Coordinates of C-alpha atoms and ligand atoms in Angstrom, one line a residue:
M607 CA -13.8 -22.0 27.8
P608 CA -10.8 -21.7 25.5
D609 CA -7.9 -19.3 26.3
P610 CA -8.9 -16.0 24.7
N611 CA -5.2 -14.9 24.6
G612 CA -3.6 -18.1 23.4
F613 CA -2.9 -16.8 19.9
L614 CA -1.3 -13.6 21.4
R615 CA 0.9 -15.6 23.7
Y616 CA 2.1 -18.2 21.3
D617 CA 3.4 -18.0 17.7
R618 CA 2.6 -20.8 15.2
R619 CA 5.3 -23.5 15.6
L620 CA 5.7 -27.0 14.0
P621 CA 8.1 -29.7 15.2
A622 CA 11.4 -29.5 13.4
R623 CA 11.7 -31.9 10.4
R624 CA 14.4 -34.5 10.5
P625 CA 17.6 -33.1 9.1
V626 CA 17.9 -33.4 5.3
P627 CA 21.1 -35.5 5.2
V628 CA 19.6 -38.0 7.7
R629 CA 16.2 -38.3 6.1
I630 CA 17.3 -38.8 2.5
S631 CA 19.4 -41.7 3.7
D632 CA 16.3 -43.6 4.7
W633 CA 12.6 -43.9 3.9
R634 CA 11.1 -43.0 7.3
E635 CA 8.7 -40.1 7.7
V636 CA 10.0 -36.6 7.6
Y637 CA 8.3 -35.3 10.7
P638 CA 9.1 -36.7 14.2
P639 CA 6.2 -36.6 16.8
A640 CA 5.6 -33.1 18.1
G641 CA 5.7 -33.8 21.9
E642 CA 2.8 -33.0 24.2
E643 CA 4.0 -29.6 25.4
L644 CA 4.3 -28.2 21.9
I645 CA 1.0 -29.6 20.7
R646 CA -1.0 -28.3 23.8
E647 CA 0.6 -24.9 23.3
Q648 CA -0.4 -24.8 19.7
A649 CA -4.0 -26.0 20.4
T650 CA -4.2 -23.1 22.9
R651 CA -4.0 -20.7 19.9
C652 CA -7.4 -21.7 18.7
M653 CA -10.0 -19.0 19.4
D654 CA -13.1 -21.2 19.3
C655 CA -14.6 -18.8 16.8
G656 CA -18.3 -18.1 16.9
I657 CA -18.3 -19.0 13.2
P658 CA -15.4 -21.5 12.8
F659 CA -14.5 -21.0 9.2
C660 CA -12.1 -23.9 9.5
H661 CA -15.2 -26.1 9.2
D662 CA -16.0 -24.7 5.8
G663 CA -12.6 -25.6 4.5
C664 CA -12.9 -29.3 5.6
P665 CA -15.4 -31.6 3.6
L666 CA -15.4 -33.9 6.6
G667 CA -16.9 -31.3 9.0
N668 CA -14.2 -32.1 11.5
R669 CA -15.0 -30.6 14.9
I670 CA -11.8 -28.6 15.0
P671 CA -12.4 -26.1 17.8
D672 CA -13.8 -28.9 20.0
W673 CA -10.7 -31.1 19.7
N674 CA -8.3 -28.2 19.9
D675 CA -9.8 -27.3 23.3
L676 CA -9.7 -31.0 24.5
V677 CA -6.0 -31.2 23.6
R678 CA -5.3 -27.8 25.3
T679 CA -6.8 -29.2 28.5
G680 CA -5.1 -32.6 28.1
N681 CA -8.4 -34.5 27.7
W682 CA -6.9 -36.9 25.1
D683 CA -9.6 -39.6 25.3
A684 CA -12.4 -37.2 24.5
A685 CA -10.3 -35.6 21.8
V686 CA -9.8 -39.1 20.2
D687 CA -13.6 -39.7 20.2
S688 CA -14.4 -36.2 18.9
L689 CA -11.9 -36.6 16.0
H690 CA -13.2 -40.1 15.1
A691 CA -16.8 -38.9 15.1
T692 CA -16.2 -37.3 11.7
N693 CA -13.0 -38.9 10.3
N694 CA -12.3 -42.7 10.0
F695 CA -8.6 -42.2 9.3
P696 CA -7.1 -39.1 10.9
E697 CA -3.7 -40.7 10.8
F698 CA -3.8 -40.4 7.0
T699 CA -5.3 -36.9 6.7
G700 CA -3.2 -35.6 9.7
R701 CA 0.0 -36.6 7.8
L702 CA -1.0 -36.0 4.2
C703 CA -3.8 -33.4 3.9
P704 CA -2.8 -30.1 2.4
A705 CA -5.1 -28.7 5.1
P706 CA -7.8 -26.5 3.4
C707 CA -9.0 -26.0 7.1
E708 CA -5.8 -24.1 7.8
A709 CA -6.3 -21.9 4.7
A710 CA -9.8 -21.1 6.1
C711 CA -8.7 -20.5 9.8
V712 CA -9.7 -17.1 11.0
L713 CA -6.2 -16.7 12.5
G714 CA -4.9 -16.8 8.9
L715 CA -6.7 -13.6 8.0
G716 CA -4.5 -10.7 6.8
G717 CA -1.5 -12.9 6.3
Q718 CA -1.3 -14.1 9.9
Q719 CA -0.5 -17.6 11.1
P720 CA -3.4 -20.1 11.2
V721 CA -3.7 -22.7 14.0
T722 CA -1.6 -25.9 13.3
I723 CA -4.8 -27.9 12.9
K724 CA -3.2 -30.7 10.9
Q725 CA -0.4 -31.2 13.4
V726 CA -3.0 -31.3 16.3
E727 CA -5.0 -33.8 14.3
V728 CA -2.1 -36.2 13.7
E729 CA -1.1 -36.1 17.4
I730 CA -4.6 -37.0 18.4
A731 CA -4.6 -39.8 15.8
D732 CA -1.4 -41.2 17.1
A733 CA -2.7 -40.9 20.7
A734 CA -5.6 -43.1 19.7
V735 CA -3.1 -45.8 18.6
A736 CA -1.0 -45.4 21.7
R737 CA -4.0 -45.5 24.1
D738 CA -5.9 -48.6 23.0
G739 CA -4.3 -49.7 19.7
L740 CA -7.4 -48.6 17.7
R741 CA -9.9 -50.7 19.5
P742 CA -12.4 -52.4 17.1
R743 CA -16.0 -51.4 17.2
P744 CA -17.9 -54.3 15.6
A745 CA -21.6 -54.0 15.1
S746 CA -23.7 -55.7 17.8
V747 CA -26.3 -56.9 15.3
S748 CA -26.0 -58.1 11.8
T749 CA -28.4 -56.8 9.2
G750 CA -28.0 -59.9 7.0
R751 CA -27.3 -57.6 4.0
S752 CA -24.1 -57.7 2.0
V753 CA -22.1 -55.0 0.2
A754 CA -19.2 -55.3 -2.3
V755 CA -16.7 -52.5 -2.3
V756 CA -14.4 -52.3 -5.4
G757 CA -11.2 -50.5 -4.7
S758 CA -9.4 -50.2 -1.4
G759 CA -8.2 -46.6 -1.3
P760 CA -9.4 -44.2 1.4
A761 CA -12.9 -43.9 -0.2
G762 CA -13.5 -47.7 -0.3
L763 CA -12.0 -48.2 3.2
A764 CA -14.0 -45.4 4.8
A765 CA -17.2 -46.8 3.3
A766 CA -16.4 -50.3 4.3
Q767 CA -15.8 -49.3 7.9
Q768 CA -19.0 -47.3 8.1
L769 CA -21.1 -50.1 6.6
A770 CA -19.5 -52.9 8.7
R771 CA -20.1 -50.9 11.9
A772 CA -23.8 -50.5 10.8
G773 CA -24.1 -54.3 10.7
H774 CA -23.7 -55.0 7.0
T775 CA -21.4 -57.8 5.7
V776 CA -18.7 -56.0 3.6
T777 CA -16.2 -57.5 1.2
V778 CA -13.5 -55.2 -0.3
Y779 CA -12.1 -56.3 -3.7
E780 CA -8.7 -55.0 -4.7
R781 CA -6.7 -55.8 -7.8
D782 CA -3.4 -55.0 -6.3
D783 CA -1.6 -57.5 -4.0
A784 CA -2.1 -55.2 -0.9
I785 CA -4.8 -53.0 0.4
G786 CA -4.7 -49.2 0.5
G787 CA -5.0 -47.8 -3.0
L788 CA -2.7 -44.8 -3.6
L789 CA -1.8 -44.8 0.1
R790 CA -0.1 -48.1 -0.3
Y791 CA 1.9 -47.9 -3.5
G792 CA 1.4 -44.3 -4.8
I793 CA 2.5 -42.2 -1.8
P794 CA 6.0 -42.8 -0.5
D795 CA 6.9 -44.0 3.0
F796 CA 8.6 -40.7 3.8
K797 CA 5.1 -39.1 3.7
L798 CA 3.2 -42.1 5.2
E799 CA 4.8 -45.2 6.7
K800 CA 2.7 -48.2 5.8
Q801 CA 2.5 -49.4 9.4
H802 CA -0.3 -46.8 9.7
I803 CA -2.4 -48.5 7.0
D804 CA -1.7 -51.9 8.5
K805 CA -2.9 -50.9 12.0
R806 CA -6.2 -49.6 10.5
L807 CA -6.6 -52.7 8.5
A808 CA -6.3 -54.9 11.6
Q809 CA -9.1 -52.8 13.1
L810 CA -11.3 -53.2 10.0
T811 CA -10.7 -56.9 9.9
A812 CA -11.7 -57.2 13.6
E813 CA -14.8 -55.3 12.7
G814 CA -15.7 -57.9 10.2
V815 CA -14.6 -56.4 6.9
R816 CA -13.3 -59.1 4.5
F817 CA -10.5 -58.3 2.0
R818 CA -9.9 -60.0 -1.3
T819 CA -6.6 -58.8 -2.9
G820 CA -5.4 -59.7 -6.4
V821 CA -9.0 -59.7 -7.7
E822 CA -9.7 -57.4 -10.6
V823 CA -13.4 -56.9 -10.8
G824 CA -14.5 -57.0 -14.4
V825 CA -11.8 -59.6 -15.2
D826 CA -11.3 -62.1 -12.4
V827 CA -14.9 -61.7 -11.2
T828 CA -17.7 -60.2 -13.3
A829 CA -20.1 -57.5 -12.4
E830 CA -22.9 -60.1 -12.8
Q831 CA -21.3 -62.4 -10.2
L832 CA -20.7 -59.5 -7.8
R833 CA -24.3 -58.4 -8.1
A834 CA -25.6 -61.9 -7.5
E835 CA -23.5 -62.3 -4.4
H836 CA -24.2 -58.8 -2.8
D837 CA -27.1 -56.6 -2.2
A838 CA -25.3 -53.4 -3.2
V839 CA -22.0 -52.5 -4.9
L840 CA -19.7 -49.5 -4.3
L841 CA -17.3 -48.6 -7.0
A842 CA -14.2 -46.7 -5.6
C843 CA -11.6 -47.4 -8.3
G844 CA -9.8 -44.1 -8.2
A845 CA -8.8 -41.8 -11.1
L846 CA -5.6 -43.5 -12.1
Q847 CA -5.5 -42.7 -15.9
G848 CA -2.3 -40.8 -16.1
R849 CA -2.2 -37.8 -18.5
D850 CA 0.5 -38.3 -21.2
T851 CA 2.1 -36.2 -23.9
P852 CA 2.1 -38.5 -27.0
E853 CA 2.5 -35.6 -29.4
T854 CA 5.9 -34.4 -28.0
P855 CA 8.7 -35.6 -30.2
G856 CA 10.8 -38.4 -28.5
R857 CA 8.1 -39.6 -26.2
P858 CA 8.7 -43.3 -27.0
L859 CA 12.4 -43.0 -26.0
R860 CA 13.7 -45.3 -23.3
G861 CA 13.9 -43.5 -19.9
V862 CA 10.6 -41.5 -20.4
H863 CA 8.0 -42.8 -18.0
Q864 CA 4.8 -42.0 -16.2
A865 CA 5.5 -40.7 -12.7
M866 CA 3.3 -43.4 -11.2
A867 CA 5.4 -46.1 -12.8
H868 CA 8.4 -44.7 -10.9
L869 CA 6.5 -44.2 -7.6
V870 CA 4.9 -47.7 -7.6
A871 CA 8.2 -49.4 -8.4
A872 CA 10.0 -47.5 -5.6
N873 CA 7.3 -48.1 -3.1
R874 CA 7.3 -51.8 -3.9
V875 CA 11.0 -52.2 -3.3
V876 CA 10.8 -50.3 0.0
A877 CA 7.9 -52.5 1.1
A878 CA 9.9 -55.6 0.2
A879 CA 13.0 -54.4 1.9
G880 CA 11.3 -53.9 5.3
D881 CA 14.0 -52.3 7.5
G882 CA 16.8 -53.4 5.1
K883 CA 18.3 -51.5 2.2
P884 CA 15.9 -51.4 -0.8
A885 CA 17.1 -52.9 -4.0
P886 CA 17.1 -50.8 -7.2
A887 CA 13.6 -50.2 -8.5
T888 CA 12.4 -51.9 -11.8
L889 CA 9.2 -52.1 -13.8
P890 CA 7.3 -55.4 -13.7
D891 CA 9.0 -56.4 -16.9
G892 CA 12.5 -55.9 -15.3
T893 CA 13.2 -52.5 -16.9
P894 CA 15.2 -50.4 -14.4
I895 CA 13.4 -47.2 -13.4
D896 CA 15.8 -46.2 -10.5
A897 CA 17.1 -42.7 -10.3
A898 CA 20.5 -43.7 -8.8
G899 CA 23.3 -41.7 -10.5
K900 CA 21.0 -40.3 -13.0
H901 CA 20.0 -36.8 -14.2
V902 CA 16.3 -36.8 -13.5
V903 CA 13.7 -34.4 -15.0
I904 CA 10.3 -34.3 -13.5
I905 CA 7.5 -32.7 -15.5
G906 CA 4.7 -31.3 -13.4
G907 CA 4.2 -29.1 -10.3
G908 CA 1.9 -31.0 -7.9
D909 CA 1.9 -33.7 -5.2
T910 CA 2.9 -36.4 -7.6
A911 CA 5.9 -34.4 -8.9
A912 CA 7.1 -33.6 -5.3
D913 CA 6.8 -37.3 -4.4
C914 CA 9.0 -38.2 -7.4
L915 CA 11.5 -35.6 -6.3
G916 CA 11.8 -37.1 -2.7
V917 CA 12.1 -40.6 -4.2
A918 CA 14.8 -39.5 -6.7
H919 CA 16.9 -38.0 -3.9
R920 CA 16.5 -41.1 -1.7
Q921 CA 17.5 -43.3 -4.7
G922 CA 20.7 -41.2 -5.1
A923 CA 20.0 -39.1 -8.2
A924 CA 22.9 -37.1 -9.7
G925 CA 20.6 -34.1 -10.1
V926 CA 17.0 -33.3 -10.4
H927 CA 15.0 -30.6 -12.3
Q928 CA 11.3 -30.1 -11.8
L929 CA 9.6 -28.3 -14.6
D930 CA 6.3 -26.4 -14.3
L931 CA 4.3 -25.0 -17.1
Y932 CA 3.0 -22.1 -15.0
P933 CA 4.9 -19.1 -13.7
Q934 CA 6.2 -19.2 -10.1
P935 CA 3.2 -18.5 -7.7
P936 CA 3.4 -15.7 -5.2
G937 CA 4.7 -16.5 -1.7
E938 CA 1.6 -15.2 -0.1
R939 CA -2.2 -15.2 -0.8
D940 CA -3.3 -12.8 -3.5
A941 CA -6.5 -11.6 -1.9
E942 CA -7.8 -10.2 -5.2
R943 CA -7.5 -13.6 -6.9
D944 CA -8.2 -16.0 -3.9
P945 CA -9.8 -14.1 -1.0
W946 CA -9.7 -15.7 2.4
P947 CA -11.0 -18.3 3.4
T948 CA -10.6 -20.0 -0.1
W949 CA -7.7 -22.2 -1.0
P950 CA -5.0 -19.8 -2.3
W951 CA -2.6 -20.2 -5.3
V952 CA 0.7 -19.8 -3.5
L953 CA 4.2 -21.4 -3.9
R954 CA 4.0 -24.7 -2.0
N955 CA 7.3 -25.9 -0.7
Y956 CA 7.0 -29.5 0.3
P957 CA 9.6 -31.1 2.5
A958 CA 10.9 -32.8 -0.7
H959 CA 11.9 -29.3 -2.1
E960 CA 14.2 -28.7 0.9
E961 CA 16.1 -31.8 -0.1
G962 CA 17.5 -30.5 -3.3
G963 CA 16.7 -30.1 -7.0
E964 CA 16.0 -27.1 -9.1
R965 CA 12.5 -25.9 -9.9
V966 CA 12.0 -24.2 -13.3
F967 CA 8.8 -22.3 -13.9
A968 CA 7.0 -21.2 -17.0
V969 CA 8.6 -23.7 -19.4
A970 CA 7.3 -26.5 -21.6
V971 CA 9.1 -29.5 -23.1
Q972 CA 9.5 -29.2 -26.9
E973 CA 11.3 -32.5 -27.4
F974 CA 12.8 -35.5 -25.6
V975 CA 16.2 -35.7 -27.1
D976 CA 17.6 -39.1 -28.3
D977 CA 21.2 -40.1 -27.5
G978 CA 21.3 -42.0 -30.8
T979 CA 20.5 -45.4 -29.2
G980 CA 16.8 -44.8 -28.5
Q981 CA 17.5 -43.6 -24.9
V982 CA 16.7 -40.1 -23.7
R983 CA 19.7 -37.9 -23.1
A984 CA 18.1 -34.5 -22.6
V985 CA 14.9 -32.5 -22.7
R986 CA 14.6 -29.5 -24.9
I987 CA 12.5 -26.8 -23.2
A988 CA 11.2 -23.4 -24.1
E989 CA 9.9 -20.6 -21.9
V990 CA 6.2 -20.2 -22.3
T991 CA 3.2 -18.1 -21.5
V992 CA -0.2 -19.8 -20.6
E993 CA -3.6 -18.2 -21.3
K994 CA -7.1 -19.5 -20.8
V995 CA -9.2 -18.7 -23.9
D996 CA -12.9 -19.9 -23.8
G997 CA -11.9 -22.4 -21.1
R998 CA -9.1 -23.8 -23.3
R999 CA -5.4 -23.5 -22.3
I1000 CA -3.2 -21.9 -24.9
V1001 CA 0.5 -22.3 -24.4
T1002 CA 2.8 -20.0 -26.4
A1003 CA 6.6 -20.6 -26.6
L1004 CA 8.8 -17.5 -26.6
P1005 CA 11.0 -17.6 -29.7
G1006 CA 14.7 -18.0 -29.1
S1007 CA 14.2 -19.2 -25.5
E1008 CA 14.9 -22.9 -26.1
R1009 CA 17.6 -24.8 -24.2
E1010 CA 18.5 -28.4 -23.2
I1011 CA 18.5 -29.9 -19.8
P1012 CA 20.4 -33.2 -19.4
A1013 CA 18.1 -36.1 -18.6
D1014 CA 18.6 -39.9 -18.2
L1015 CA 15.2 -40.4 -16.6
V1016 CA 12.1 -38.3 -17.3
L1017 CA 9.0 -38.6 -15.2
L1018 CA 5.6 -37.3 -16.4
A1019 CA 3.7 -36.0 -13.4
I1020 CA 1.2 -33.9 -15.5
G1021 CA -2.0 -35.0 -13.9
F1022 CA -4.7 -37.6 -14.3
E1023 CA -7.5 -38.0 -16.8
G1024 CA -10.1 -39.7 -14.6
T1025 CA -10.8 -43.3 -13.9
E1026 CA -9.3 -45.9 -16.2
E1027 CA -11.3 -47.3 -19.1
Q1028 CA -11.7 -50.9 -18.0
P1029 CA -14.1 -53.9 -18.5
L1030 CA -15.8 -53.2 -15.2
L1031 CA -17.4 -50.0 -16.4
A1032 CA -19.4 -51.5 -19.3
Q1033 CA -20.3 -54.5 -17.1
F1034 CA -21.9 -52.3 -14.5
G1035 CA -23.5 -50.1 -17.2
V1036 CA -21.6 -46.9 -16.3
T1037 CA -19.7 -44.6 -18.6
R1038 CA -16.9 -42.0 -18.1
N1039 CA -18.0 -38.4 -18.5
R1040 CA -16.0 -35.6 -20.3
R1041 CA -13.6 -35.5 -17.4
G1042 CA -13.2 -39.2 -17.2
A1043 CA -15.2 -39.4 -14.0
I1044 CA -18.3 -41.4 -13.2
D1045 CA -21.4 -39.3 -12.5
S1046 CA -23.9 -40.2 -9.9
R1047 CA -27.4 -39.3 -8.9
P1048 CA -27.9 -37.3 -5.7
D1049 CA -28.1 -40.6 -3.8
W1050 CA -24.6 -41.6 -5.1
Q1051 CA -26.0 -44.3 -7.4
A1052 CA -24.4 -44.5 -10.8
A1053 CA -26.7 -47.4 -11.8
D1054 CA -29.4 -49.2 -9.9
G1055 CA -27.8 -50.6 -6.7
V1056 CA -24.3 -49.5 -8.0
F1057 CA -22.8 -46.6 -6.0
V1058 CA -19.7 -44.6 -6.8
A1059 CA -17.3 -42.5 -4.5
G1060 CA -13.9 -41.0 -4.2
D1061 CA -11.6 -40.0 -7.1
M1062 CA -13.6 -42.3 -9.5
H1063 CA -16.6 -39.9 -9.0
R1064 CA -14.8 -36.6 -8.3
G1065 CA -11.7 -36.9 -10.5
A1066 CA -8.2 -36.9 -9.0
S1067 CA -8.6 -35.1 -5.7
L1068 CA -7.5 -35.5 -2.1
I1069 CA -7.7 -38.1 0.7
V1070 CA -10.0 -35.9 2.8
W1071 CA -12.5 -35.8 -0.1
A1072 CA -12.2 -39.5 -0.7
I1073 CA -13.0 -40.2 3.0
A1074 CA -15.9 -37.7 3.0
E1075 CA -17.4 -39.3 -0.2
G1076 CA -16.8 -42.8 1.2
R1077 CA -18.7 -41.9 4.3
A1078 CA -21.5 -40.2 2.4
A1079 CA -21.9 -43.1 -0.1
A1080 CA -22.0 -45.5 2.8
A1081 CA -24.9 -43.5 4.3
A1082 CA -26.8 -43.8 1.0
I1083 CA -26.1 -47.5 0.8
H1084 CA -27.3 -48.0 4.3
T1085 CA -30.6 -46.2 3.5
Y1086 CA -30.9 -48.2 0.2
L1087 CA -30.6 -51.5 2.2
G1088 CA -33.3 -50.4 4.6
G1089 CA -30.9 -49.9 7.5
V1090 CA -32.1 -48.6 10.8
G1091 CA -31.3 -44.9 11.5
D1092 CA -29.0 -42.6 9.5
L1093 CA -25.2 -42.7 9.0
P1094 CA -23.4 -39.4 8.7
A1095 CA -23.2 -38.0 5.2
P1096 CA -20.7 -35.0 5.3
V1097 CA -21.0 -34.2 1.6
D1098 CA -23.5 -34.6 -1.3
P1099 CA -22.2 -35.6 -4.8
A1100 CA -22.4 -31.9 -6.0
R1101 CA -20.4 -30.4 -3.2
Q1102 CA -17.4 -28.4 -4.3
P1103 CA -14.4 -27.0 -2.4
L1104 CA -14.8 -23.5 -0.9
A1105 CA -14.4 -21.0 -3.8
A1106 CA -15.0 -17.3 -4.4
R1107 CA -18.1 -17.0 -6.7
Ligands
FAD1432 C1 1.6 -39.7 -6.0 C2 0.4 -39.2 -5.4 C3 0.5 -38.5 -4.2 C4 -0.6 -38.0 -3.5 N1 -0.4 -37.3 -2.4 C5 -1.5 -36.8 -1.7 C6 -1.4 -36.1 -0.5 O1 -0.2 -35.9 0.0 N2 -2.5 -35.7 0.2 C7 -3.7 -35.9 -0.3 O2 -4.7 -35.6 0.3 N3 -3.9 -36.6 -1.5 C8 -2.8 -37.0 -2.2 N4 -3.0 -37.7 -3.4 C9 -4.4 -38.0 -3.8 C10 -5.0 -39.1 -3.1 O3 -4.1 -40.2 -3.0 C11 -6.3 -39.6 -3.8 O4 -7.2 -38.5 -3.9 C12 -7.0 -40.7 -3.0 O5 -6.1 -41.8 -2.8 C13 -8.2 -41.2 -3.7 O6 -8.8 -42.3 -3.0 P1 -9.7 -43.4 -3.7 O7 -10.1 -44.3 -2.7 O8 -10.8 -42.6 -4.4 O9 -8.9 -44.1 -4.8 P2 -7.4 -44.8 -4.9 O10 -6.6 -44.4 -3.6 O11 -6.9 -44.4 -6.2 O12 -7.8 -46.3 -4.8 C14 -8.4 -46.9 -5.9 C15 -8.2 -48.4 -5.8 O13 -9.0 -49.1 -6.7 C16 -8.4 -50.2 -7.2 N5 -9.0 -50.7 -8.4 C17 -9.2 -50.0 -9.6 N6 -9.9 -50.8 -10.5 C18 -10.2 -52.0 -9.8 C19 -10.9 -53.2 -10.2 N7 -11.4 -53.3 -11.4 N8 -10.9 -54.2 -9.3 C20 -10.4 -54.1 -8.1 N9 -9.7 -53.0 -7.7 C21 -9.6 -51.9 -8.5 C22 -7.0 -49.7 -7.5 O14 -6.0 -50.7 -7.6 C23 -6.8 -48.8 -6.3 O15 -6.1 -49.6 -5.2 C24 -1.9 -38.2 -4.1 C25 -2.0 -38.8 -5.3 C26 -0.9 -39.3 -5.9 C27 -1.1 -40.0 -7.2
SF4_1433 S1 -11.1 -20.9 12.5 FE1 -9.0 -21.3 13.5 S2 -9.2 -20.1 15.4 FE2 -11.3 -20.3 14.6 S3 -12.1 -22.2 15.6 FE3 -11.2 -22.8 13.6 S4 -9.1 -23.4 14.1 FE4 -9.9 -22.2 15.9

């Protein structure tokens, strides 16, 4: 029986982040561990609601009130089991999820403070590692059926683990030189240290999952070869087609790059440095893309932009501006626009925003300005209004509002346009839809025996959705292969985030 007065006795509290001057001098995670006393206190705030709305916010169906109570009572082993019953990788979501469950928590009603669900989750996830080092759970019997998973992000890895534990032989194909998808080279270490991925991979390997890196399916191995070798294929290739702005004058200038080029280059040098000091980041052709000593302008307002901001400060940028097309969101939920328990449009201050830089809202770049040598020296911006007309976005510049911001390095973090156009698609007989995603039937098949999950199916989304889709697609593959019993399927392909109708 949970403590009925917990939320009256304790305010919401999170562990203090590491001080800014310390954390921007290294690449370690921003949050230190919470400590058992704090986390048990915070879990005590959960009311174990008759209708736990937190469940509706989470596509995984995490048993949040159950594990809150297990943590409150110090029953860590049971909490670990309860959390892993619905989530293969809580160490990723606990660190990285924007926590739609917290937006839906009943304690958040009327502007109050929701339970620190995500912090409780990460502490349970870390307890699992501390207790038994993520003990492998290999299948006791092999089905003799084999599955190829293409892409090793959270969707592919969740599906691989579910299928291997059900007794299927699973091979994950990844074109990069390391496993993890965006977790590996997209998301910086200060949000997710890569040791967490490596520990999980050791568990998957011990459970029988085979990994083949440096293999681009559609190029190094054909779809036909894969189909001949395996009984089913899961495509989980992400949504990595970065949106660009080719019509903006000056786009071809040196120093104007896609944000992902910057993040991947930075993550690679951090990975190569180990505990040593990372070298300056460069593109694969040797072009420098390091922010050290530079005036950096980041265009975009989401996760990717915030990650570029944190990276720029750690590389020693002279100054950073982050430009957003939209006006500054309100500090609190506008209940008329986004009633509880939906995900609200509010100003999100990531830890990277504490570290410096200036955010400029309601502006659009009119031109990348040449320094006379083909290198960008500034961006010319104008204040704008944005309207939606018949579903189309109309951006109008305010006359006379133009000004320049100095820029030696410009990073485009303006979103993604779905999965990349690549040879694999035609070989498997699938095509991108209007949003650049791959549609599936209700049983997750995009073509006979070819399943699809994660960002490749949904469009650029979140890790929690990738894991949920990976689990659900694994359940469909298990049924397709005639497996005994059912695997959990937390979502169907049409499921959407909680929204006001
Ligand atoms: C910079 C950035 C920061 C983010 N931060 C967060 C965050 O804090 N929280 C959050 O919840 N979400 C975040 N996201 C979103 C999240 O990372 C994605 O939603 C999630 O990784 C999608 O998982 P996935 O498995 O579908 O695809 P991905 O993680 O994109 O993995 C797809 C993999 O497929 C591989 N691949 C593609 N084609 C082939 C081929 N032909 N052969 C072999 N391999 C192939 C790719 O190399 C890649 O490794 C962020 C995204 C970005 C870009
Ligand atoms: S909605 Fe909040 S208070 Fe209620 S069960 Fe979920 S976490 Fe606990």
